[in-house]
Coordinates of C-alpha atoms in Angstrom, one line a residue:
Chain A
M20 CA 0.0 0.0 0.0
K21 CA 2.7 2.4 1.0
F22 CA 4.6 1.6 -2.1
R23 CA 1.5 2.2 -4.3
K24 CA 1.0 5.6 -2.7
K25 CA 4.7 6.5 -3.2
L26 CA 4.4 5.4 -6.8
L27 CA 1.2 7.4 -7.3
F28 CA 2.8 10.6 -5.9
T29 CA 6.0 10.1 -8.0
V30 CA 4.0 9.5 -11.2
F31 CA 1.9 12.6 -10.4
A32 CA 4.9 14.7 -9.7
L33 CA 6.6 13.5 -12.9
A34 CA 3.4 14.1 -14.9
V35 CA 3.3 17.7 -13.6
I36 CA 7.0 18.2 -14.5
V37 CA 6.6 16.7 -18.0
G38 CA 3.4 18.7 -18.5
G39 CA 5.1 21.9 -17.5
V40 CA 8.0 21.3 -19.8
L41 CA 5.7 20.5 -22.7
A42 CA 3.6 23.6 -22.0
V43 CA 6.6 25.8 -22.0
N44 CA 8.0 24.3 -25.2
T45 CA 4.7 24.8 -27.2
I46 CA 4.9 28.6 -26.5
P47 CA 7.2 30.3 -29.0
L48 CA 10.5 31.2 -27.4
R49 CA 10.9 34.8 -26.6
E50 CA 14.1 36.0 -28.2
D51 CA 15.6 38.6 -26.0
I52 CA 18.6 39.7 -27.9
S53 CA 21.2 42.0 -26.5
P54 CA 22.7 44.0 -29.3
E55 CA 26.4 44.7 -29.5
G56 CA 25.7 48.4 -29.2
Y57 CA 22.5 50.4 -29.3
P58 CA 22.0 52.3 -32.6
I59 CA 22.1 56.1 -32.5
G60 CA 19.0 58.2 -31.8
I61 CA 17.8 60.8 -29.3
K62 CA 19.3 60.8 -25.8
E63 CA 19.6 63.1 -22.8
L64 CA 22.8 64.8 -21.8
D65 CA 24.0 66.1 -18.5
P66 CA 24.2 69.9 -18.7
K67 CA 26.8 70.0 -16.0
T68 CA 29.3 67.9 -18.0
T69 CA 28.4 68.9 -21.6
A70 CA 29.9 72.0 -23.1
V71 CA 27.5 74.1 -25.2
E72 CA 27.6 77.6 -26.6
V73 CA 24.2 78.6 -25.4
S74 CA 23.2 78.1 -21.7
A75 CA 19.7 77.2 -20.6
D76 CA 19.1 80.7 -19.4
Q77 CA 20.2 82.2 -22.7
A78 CA 17.9 79.7 -24.5
I79 CA 15.0 80.9 -22.4
E80 CA 15.8 84.5 -23.1
T81 CA 16.0 83.8 -26.8
V82 CA 12.5 82.3 -26.7
R83 CA 11.2 85.3 -24.7
K84 CA 12.4 87.7 -27.3
L85 CA 10.7 85.8 -30.1
W86 CA 7.4 84.8 -28.3
P87 CA 5.3 86.0 -25.4
A88 CA 6.4 83.3 -22.9
P89 CA 4.5 83.4 -19.6
H90 CA 6.5 84.8 -16.6
D91 CA 4.4 83.0 -14.0
A92 CA 5.0 79.5 -15.3
E93 CA 7.6 77.0 -14.2
V94 CA 10.3 76.4 -16.9
K95 CA 11.8 73.0 -17.2
E96 CA 14.9 72.4 -19.4
M97 CA 16.4 69.3 -20.8
L98 CA 19.6 69.1 -22.8
L99 CA 19.2 66.5 -25.6
M100 CA 21.4 65.1 -28.3
D101 CA 20.1 64.0 -31.7
D102 CA 23.0 61.8 -32.8
M103 CA 21.8 61.3 -36.3
L104 CA 21.5 65.0 -37.1
S105 CA 24.6 65.8 -34.9
R106 CA 22.5 68.4 -33.1
T107 CA 22.6 69.2 -29.4
F108 CA 19.5 71.2 -28.3
W109 CA 17.5 72.5 -25.4
L110 CA 14.0 71.3 -24.9
L111 CA 12.2 74.0 -22.8
T112 CA 8.7 73.6 -21.4
W113 CA 6.7 76.2 -19.6
R114 CA 4.2 74.5 -17.2
V115 CA 1.3 75.6 -15.0
D116 CA 0.2 72.9 -12.6
D117 CA 2.5 70.5 -14.4
E118 CA 0.6 71.0 -17.6
I119 CA 2.7 72.2 -20.6
I120 CA 1.5 75.5 -22.0
L121 CA 4.5 76.3 -24.2
A122 CA 7.3 74.2 -25.6
A123 CA 10.4 75.1 -27.6
Q124 CA 13.5 73.5 -29.0
I125 CA 16.7 75.6 -29.3
D126 CA 20.0 74.6 -30.9
A127 CA 22.4 74.6 -28.0
N128 CA 25.3 75.9 -30.1
S129 CA 23.8 78.2 -32.7
G130 CA 20.9 79.5 -30.5
E131 CA 18.4 79.0 -33.3
V132 CA 14.8 78.3 -32.1
F133 CA 13.8 75.5 -34.5
S134 CA 10.5 74.6 -33.1
L135 CA 7.9 76.1 -30.8
L136 CA 4.4 75.1 -29.8
D137 CA 2.0 77.3 -27.8
F138 CA -0.9 75.4 -26.4
R139 CA -2.7 78.5 -25.0
Y140 CA -5.5 78.6 -27.6
D141 CA -8.9 77.2 -28.0
G142 CA -9.3 76.7 -31.7
K143 CA -13.0 76.1 -31.2
K144 CA -14.2 78.4 -34.0
D145 CA -13.0 78.5 -37.6
N146 CA -13.0 82.2 -38.4
L147 CA -10.5 81.6 -41.2
G148 CA -12.3 79.2 -43.5
N149 CA -9.8 80.1 -46.1
T150 CA -6.4 78.5 -46.9
T151 CA -5.1 81.6 -48.8
I152 CA -5.4 83.8 -45.7
A153 CA -3.8 81.1 -43.7
A154 CA -0.8 81.1 -46.1
E155 CA -0.6 84.9 -45.8
I156 CA -0.5 84.7 -42.0
G157 CA 2.1 82.0 -42.3
L158 CA 4.2 84.2 -44.5
E159 CA 4.3 86.9 -41.9
M160 CA 5.5 84.4 -39.4
L161 CA 8.3 83.3 -41.8
K162 CA 9.6 86.9 -41.7
K163 CA 9.5 86.9 -37.9
I164 CA 11.6 83.8 -37.7
G165 CA 14.0 85.0 -40.4
V166 CA 13.3 82.5 -43.2
P167 CA 13.6 83.9 -46.8
A168 CA 10.6 82.8 -48.8
N169 CA 12.7 82.3 -52.0
K170 CA 14.3 79.2 -50.3
L171 CA 10.9 77.6 -50.2
S172 CA 8.3 76.1 -52.5
E173 CA 4.7 77.3 -52.7
P174 CA 3.0 76.4 -49.4
T175 CA 0.3 73.8 -48.8
V176 CA -2.3 74.3 -46.1
T177 CA -4.0 71.5 -44.2
I178 CA -6.7 71.8 -41.6
N179 CA -6.0 69.6 -38.5
K180 CA -8.7 68.5 -36.1
G181 CA -6.4 66.2 -34.2
Y182 CA -6.8 67.8 -30.8
P183 CA -10.3 67.3 -29.3
H184 CA -12.3 70.5 -30.0
R185 CA -9.2 72.3 -31.3
I186 CA -8.7 73.2 -34.9
T187 CA -5.3 74.2 -36.3
Y188 CA -4.4 75.3 -39.8
S189 CA -0.9 74.1 -40.8
V190 CA 1.0 75.9 -43.5
L191 CA 3.9 73.8 -44.9
W192 CA 6.7 74.9 -47.2
H193 CA 9.3 72.5 -48.6
Q194 CA 12.8 73.8 -49.1
V195 CA 14.2 74.2 -52.6
H196 CA 17.6 75.0 -54.0
E197 CA 17.6 76.3 -57.6
D198 CA 14.3 74.5 -58.3
L199 CA 15.5 71.2 -56.9
P200 CA 13.8 69.7 -53.8
V201 CA 15.9 69.6 -50.6
L202 CA 15.2 66.4 -48.7
D203 CA 13.9 67.0 -45.1
G204 CA 14.1 70.7 -45.6
Y205 CA 10.9 72.4 -44.5
V206 CA 9.1 75.1 -42.5
L207 CA 5.8 74.6 -40.8
V208 CA 3.6 77.3 -39.3
N209 CA 0.5 76.5 -37.2
I210 CA -2.4 79.0 -37.0
D211 CA -5.3 79.2 -34.6
P212 CA -8.3 79.9 -36.9
E213 CA -10.3 81.4 -34.0
T214 CA -7.9 84.3 -33.3
L215 CA -6.0 84.1 -36.7
K216 CA -2.7 84.1 -34.9
P217 CA 0.2 81.7 -35.3
V218 CA 0.5 79.2 -32.4
G219 CA 3.7 77.6 -33.3
F220 CA 6.3 76.7 -35.9
A221 CA 8.9 74.2 -36.8
K222 CA 11.8 74.5 -39.3
G223 CA 14.4 72.1 -40.6
L224 CA 16.4 73.9 -43.2
I225 CA 19.5 72.3 -44.8
N226 CA 22.5 74.3 -45.6
T227 CA 22.7 74.2 -49.4
E228 CA 25.2 77.0 -49.9
G229 CA 27.7 76.3 -52.7
I230 CA 26.1 73.1 -54.0
D231 CA 26.4 72.8 -57.7
T232 CA 23.1 71.5 -59.2
R233 CA 24.8 70.2 -62.4
P234 CA 25.5 66.4 -61.9
D235 CA 28.7 64.8 -63.0
V236 CA 26.9 61.5 -63.2
L237 CA 24.1 61.3 -65.7
M238 CA 20.7 59.9 -65.1
N239 CA 21.3 56.6 -67.0
R240 CA 24.5 55.8 -65.2
A241 CA 22.9 56.6 -61.8
T242 CA 19.9 54.3 -62.7
N243 CA 22.3 51.4 -63.6
V244 CA 24.3 51.9 -60.5
A245 CA 21.1 51.7 -58.4
K246 CA 19.9 48.6 -60.3
D247 CA 23.2 46.8 -59.9
F248 CA 23.3 47.8 -56.2
I249 CA 19.8 46.5 -55.3
E250 CA 20.3 43.3 -57.3
A251 CA 23.6 42.6 -55.4
K252 CA 21.5 42.9 -52.2
G253 CA 19.5 40.0 -53.4
Y254 CA 16.4 41.9 -54.6
E255 CA 14.8 41.3 -58.0
V256 CA 14.2 44.6 -59.9
R257 CA 10.6 44.7 -61.2
E258 CA 10.3 48.3 -62.3
I259 CA 12.1 51.6 -62.2
I260 CA 9.4 53.8 -60.7
D261 CA 11.2 57.2 -60.7
V262 CA 14.5 58.9 -61.0
E263 CA 14.8 62.4 -59.6
L264 CA 17.6 64.9 -58.8
A265 CA 17.5 66.4 -55.3
I266 CA 19.7 67.7 -52.6
G267 CA 20.0 65.8 -49.4
R268 CA 22.2 64.6 -46.6
P269 CA 23.4 61.0 -47.2
N270 CA 21.8 58.6 -44.6
Y271 CA 23.9 55.5 -45.5
Y272 CA 20.7 53.5 -45.2
W273 CA 21.9 50.5 -47.1
E274 CA 25.0 50.1 -44.9
G275 CA 22.8 48.3 -42.4
R276 CA 22.7 50.4 -39.3
P277 CA 21.7 54.0 -38.6
R278 CA 24.5 56.4 -38.9
K279 CA 25.1 60.1 -38.6
L280 CA 23.9 61.9 -41.7
G281 CA 26.5 63.2 -44.1
E282 CA 27.0 66.7 -45.5
P283 CA 24.4 67.9 -48.0
T284 CA 25.1 66.9 -51.6
L285 CA 23.5 66.5 -55.0
L286 CA 21.7 63.1 -55.2
W287 CA 19.9 61.0 -57.8
L288 CA 17.0 59.4 -56.1
V289 CA 16.2 56.1 -57.9
T290 CA 13.0 54.4 -56.8
I291 CA 12.7 50.8 -57.7
K292 CA 9.9 48.3 -57.2
T293 CA 11.4 45.0 -56.0
D294 CA 10.1 41.5 -55.8
L295 CA 9.2 42.1 -52.1
G296 CA 6.3 44.2 -53.4
S297 CA 7.5 47.3 -51.6
S298 CA 9.6 50.0 -53.2
A299 CA 13.2 50.7 -52.5
E300 CA 14.9 54.1 -52.9
I301 CA 18.6 54.2 -53.7
W302 CA 20.4 57.5 -53.4
V303 CA 23.3 57.9 -55.8
D304 CA 25.8 60.7 -55.3
A305 CA 25.5 62.8 -58.5
Y306 CA 29.2 63.8 -58.4
T307 CA 30.8 60.5 -57.6
G308 CA 28.3 57.8 -58.6
E309 CA 28.5 56.1 -55.2
V310 CA 25.4 54.8 -53.3
V311 CA 25.2 57.0 -50.2
G312 CA 21.7 56.3 -48.9
G313 CA 18.1 55.5 -49.5
D314 CA 15.0 54.1 -47.9
Q315 CA 12.5 51.2 -48.2
T316 CA 8.8 51.6 -47.8
R317 CA 7.1 49.5 -45.2
Chain B
M21 CA 6.0 8.3 2.9
R22 CA 5.9 11.8 4.5
A23 CA 9.2 12.7 2.9
S24 CA 8.0 11.6 -0.5
K25 CA 4.7 13.5 -0.1
A26 CA 6.5 16.6 1.0
L27 CA 8.9 16.3 -2.0
S28 CA 5.9 16.0 -4.4
V29 CA 4.1 18.9 -2.8
L30 CA 7.3 21.0 -2.9
T31 CA 7.9 20.0 -6.6
I32 CA 4.4 21.0 -7.6
T33 CA 4.5 24.2 -5.6
T34 CA 7.9 25.2 -7.1
I35 CA 6.6 24.5 -10.7
L36 CA 3.4 26.5 -10.0
L37 CA 5.4 29.4 -8.4
F38 CA 7.8 29.5 -11.4
G39 CA 4.7 29.9 -13.6
I40 CA 2.9 32.4 -11.4
V41 CA 5.5 34.7 -9.9
P42 CA 6.8 36.3 -13.2
V43 CA 3.1 36.8 -14.3
Q44 CA 2.7 39.4 -11.6
A45 CA 6.2 40.8 -11.8
D46 CA 6.3 42.9 -15.0
W47 CA 4.5 44.3 -18.0
W48 CA 5.4 42.8 -21.3
L49 CA 6.3 45.0 -24.2
D50 CA 6.4 42.9 -27.3
A51 CA 8.5 44.5 -30.0
H52 CA 8.2 42.5 -33.3
Y53 CA 10.2 43.1 -36.4
D54 CA 10.6 41.8 -39.9
S55 CA 14.3 41.2 -40.6
R56 CA 13.8 42.0 -44.4
L57 CA 13.7 45.7 -43.4
T58 CA 17.1 47.2 -42.9
W59 CA 16.4 49.3 -39.8
A60 CA 13.5 47.6 -38.2
D61 CA 15.8 45.7 -35.8
D62 CA 17.4 48.9 -34.7
E63 CA 13.9 50.4 -34.1
V64 CA 13.0 47.6 -31.7
Y65 CA 16.3 47.8 -29.9
R66 CA 15.7 51.5 -29.4
I67 CA 12.3 50.7 -27.9
D68 CA 14.1 48.2 -25.6
Y69 CA 16.6 50.9 -24.6
H70 CA 14.0 53.5 -23.9
M71 CA 11.3 51.4 -22.2
E72 CA 13.2 48.7 -20.3
P73 CA 13.9 51.2 -17.4
E74 CA 10.3 52.4 -17.6
T75 CA 7.6 51.6 -15.1
Y76 CA 3.8 51.8 -15.2
Q77 CA 1.8 51.7 -12.0
G78 CA 5.1 50.9 -10.3
I79 CA 5.6 47.8 -12.4
E80 CA 8.6 47.5 -14.7
Y81 CA 8.4 46.7 -18.4
T82 CA 10.2 43.8 -19.8
V83 CA 10.9 44.3 -23.5
Y84 CA 10.8 41.3 -25.7
V85 CA 12.5 41.7 -29.1
L86 CA 10.7 39.3 -31.3
K87 CA 12.1 38.5 -34.8
N88 CA 10.1 37.1 -37.6
W89 CA 7.2 35.6 -35.7
Y90 CA 4.5 33.7 -37.5
E91 CA 1.0 35.1 -37.6
S92 CA -0.5 32.4 -35.4
W93 CA 2.2 33.0 -32.7
I94 CA 1.5 36.7 -32.8
I95 CA -2.2 36.3 -32.4
D96 CA -2.1 33.5 -29.9
S97 CA 1.0 34.2 -27.8
S98 CA 1.8 37.9 -28.1
L99 CA -1.2 40.1 -28.7
P100 CA -3.3 38.8 -25.8
Y101 CA -0.5 39.3 -23.3
A102 CA 1.4 42.5 -24.2
K103 CA 0.8 45.7 -22.2
V104 CA 2.5 47.6 -25.1
W105 CA 2.6 45.9 -28.5
H106 CA 4.8 47.2 -31.4
M107 CA 5.3 45.7 -34.8
A108 CA 7.9 47.1 -37.2
S109 CA 7.0 45.4 -40.5
H110 CA 5.5 45.8 -43.9
G111 CA 1.8 46.8 -44.2
N112 CA -0.6 47.2 -47.1
L113 CA -4.1 47.7 -48.3
D114 CA -6.1 45.0 -50.0
W115 CA -8.3 45.5 -53.0
L116 CA -11.3 46.1 -50.8
G117 CA -9.5 48.8 -48.9
Y118 CA -8.8 46.9 -45.7
N119 CA -5.4 47.5 -44.1
Y120 CA -3.2 44.7 -42.7
L121 CA 0.2 44.0 -41.2
L122 CA 2.5 41.6 -42.9
T123 CA 4.7 39.0 -41.1
Y124 CA 8.1 38.0 -42.4
Y125 CA 6.3 35.0 -44.1
D126 CA 3.9 37.4 -45.9
E127 CA 1.0 36.3 -43.7
S128 CA -1.6 39.1 -43.2
I129 CA -2.9 40.3 -39.9
Y130 CA -6.2 42.1 -40.3
G131 CA -8.2 44.1 -37.7
G132 CA -10.8 41.3 -37.6
E133 CA -8.2 38.9 -36.4
I134 CA -7.2 40.8 -33.3
P135 CA -8.0 38.8 -30.2
S136 CA -9.2 40.2 -26.8
L137 CA -6.7 42.6 -25.4
R138 CA -8.7 43.2 -22.2
N139 CA -6.7 41.0 -19.8
V140 CA -3.0 41.1 -20.7
H141 CA 0.0 39.7 -18.8
G142 CA -0.1 41.2 -15.3
G143 CA -3.8 42.3 -15.6
G144 CA -5.7 45.1 -17.2
A145 CA -6.0 46.0 -20.9
M146 CA -3.3 46.7 -23.5
L147 CA -2.2 50.3 -23.2
L148 CA -0.9 50.8 -26.7
G149 CA -0.8 48.9 -30.0
F150 CA 1.5 50.5 -32.6
G151 CA 1.6 49.2 -36.2
S152 CA 4.9 50.7 -37.4
A153 CA 4.1 49.9 -41.1
C154 CA 2.6 51.4 -44.2
Y155 CA -1.1 52.1 -44.1
S156 CA -1.4 50.7 -40.5
G157 CA -3.4 53.7 -39.4
R158 CA -5.7 54.1 -42.4
S159 CA -9.4 54.4 -41.7
A160 CA -12.2 53.7 -44.1
W161 CA -16.0 53.4 -44.3
I162 CA -15.7 49.6 -44.0
P163 CA -15.6 48.1 -40.5
Y164 CA -12.7 46.3 -39.0
M165 CA -9.7 48.3 -40.1
L166 CA -6.7 47.7 -37.8
H167 CA -7.4 50.5 -35.3
E168 CA -10.9 49.2 -34.7
G169 CA -9.6 45.7 -34.2
F170 CA -7.4 47.0 -31.4
I171 CA -9.8 49.5 -29.8
D172 CA -12.9 47.3 -30.0
N173 CA -11.0 44.5 -28.4
G174 CA -10.0 46.6 -25.4
A175 CA -6.7 48.4 -26.2
V176 CA -6.6 51.9 -24.6
A177 CA -4.8 53.3 -27.7
Y178 CA -3.7 52.3 -31.2
M179 CA -1.3 54.2 -33.5
G180 CA -0.3 53.6 -37.1
Y181 CA 0.5 55.4 -40.4
W182 CA -2.1 56.6 -42.7
D183 CA 0.2 56.6 -45.8
P184 CA 3.2 54.6 -46.9
V185 CA 6.1 55.2 -44.5
G186 CA 9.8 54.7 -45.1
D187 CA 11.9 52.4 -43.0
Y188 CA 14.2 55.4 -42.1
D189 CA 11.3 57.7 -41.1
A190 CA 9.6 54.9 -39.1
Y191 CA 12.8 54.3 -37.2
R192 CA 13.3 58.0 -36.4
F193 CA 9.7 58.4 -35.3
A194 CA 9.7 55.3 -33.0
D195 CA 12.9 56.4 -31.4
R196 CA 11.5 59.8 -30.5
F197 CA 8.1 58.5 -29.5
Y198 CA 9.3 56.0 -27.0
Y199 CA 11.9 58.4 -25.7
Y200 CA 9.3 61.1 -24.9
I201 CA 6.8 58.7 -23.4
S202 CA 9.5 57.0 -21.3
R203 CA 10.7 58.2 -17.9
H204 CA 12.6 61.1 -19.5
S205 CA 9.5 63.1 -20.3

């Protein structure tokens, strides 16, 4: 009898163990990979140990000169680094009862305010109802922040209703250089349609000074370079969708891991449809014929 | 006999505890990626970097970086358990206008296939589903687009892209998004 009970307990215990092991093994394994090094991106810096040209107080003062910042609000500052753009900047937030009412980003070396958002508006009524007037109001703001309109394309205006009960008109300009598009170059101005006043802006202008818009590498050669390149990566070329000349900062996309962007240069953007069904963009340097970047649609 | 009984009880208790204790210990953040995309792996590592030190309701996140999972694994073993669910992959619209996410094996995940997200690992509903893929945030007149699949099944929030998105831009956005919602904000 004792032996039978012992046996029963042992068999039961074994069954639980085997059952447990089987249950664990039927669930897909969770692959928790530790990468060799984290890729670059945005990160916080210690202001005490990081040397910058513009202090937090100077950054606050710069914003105050440009925008009616509240004096009774608490100001919080963070020093951030955008590794990819090689930019160190201050993120300043003005808060009342811990709620952000104004936010601004200032380059910590040049002192340029490159984005500002003022949340002190209702946007409940649309007294604008007209995208042309919105563009004119945006143009006034361009002058205020010192952006010459001849560097930009014609604006497009969109009406955003993203915030609950808050309408914003957004006027967007793309940067151009001698009629060529400049990748990631833009200025955006947001307008409150109730008061017809700007409530924020963002700008990301690329330095295109001295860039010759005459390519040394012709379109056909650039297309062939891109085709050979993508085929060597194991993709099958189905169709050349587009070949366009532009100015941009090389992103070295096809080299596998995110890297710091290169200096602005003239690029052939070759868009290819591959066997994966998605399109791939290959950026060919229009002076050297080297592949210096690109992108893939998801 | 007593020793044997005690041993059996101890074994069973230990096994059960191994199963139960981690369930209450952390939130799961499942970060899926399709290795055909050049920067999708870096995107999920950035999420790991930003969110692993993060807590919600005093409970820490454990970030699982999940490479090339099958559709059935995602639906059965990831979506119902993740507090935050992220997928860096291809996405598309079908000829009817429905959007879907694609696995590495070109299997489609539609809004209508999303399981209940109301009782995830550790309790409570999924906080955020993020389809980091083309068209993943598109809405249409037809029911059961992806966002409805998530929200109707209990997720507090869902986020995706209306239009096609580049791998490069998606990486950059995800890096900033998780940075600003993490403890740094």
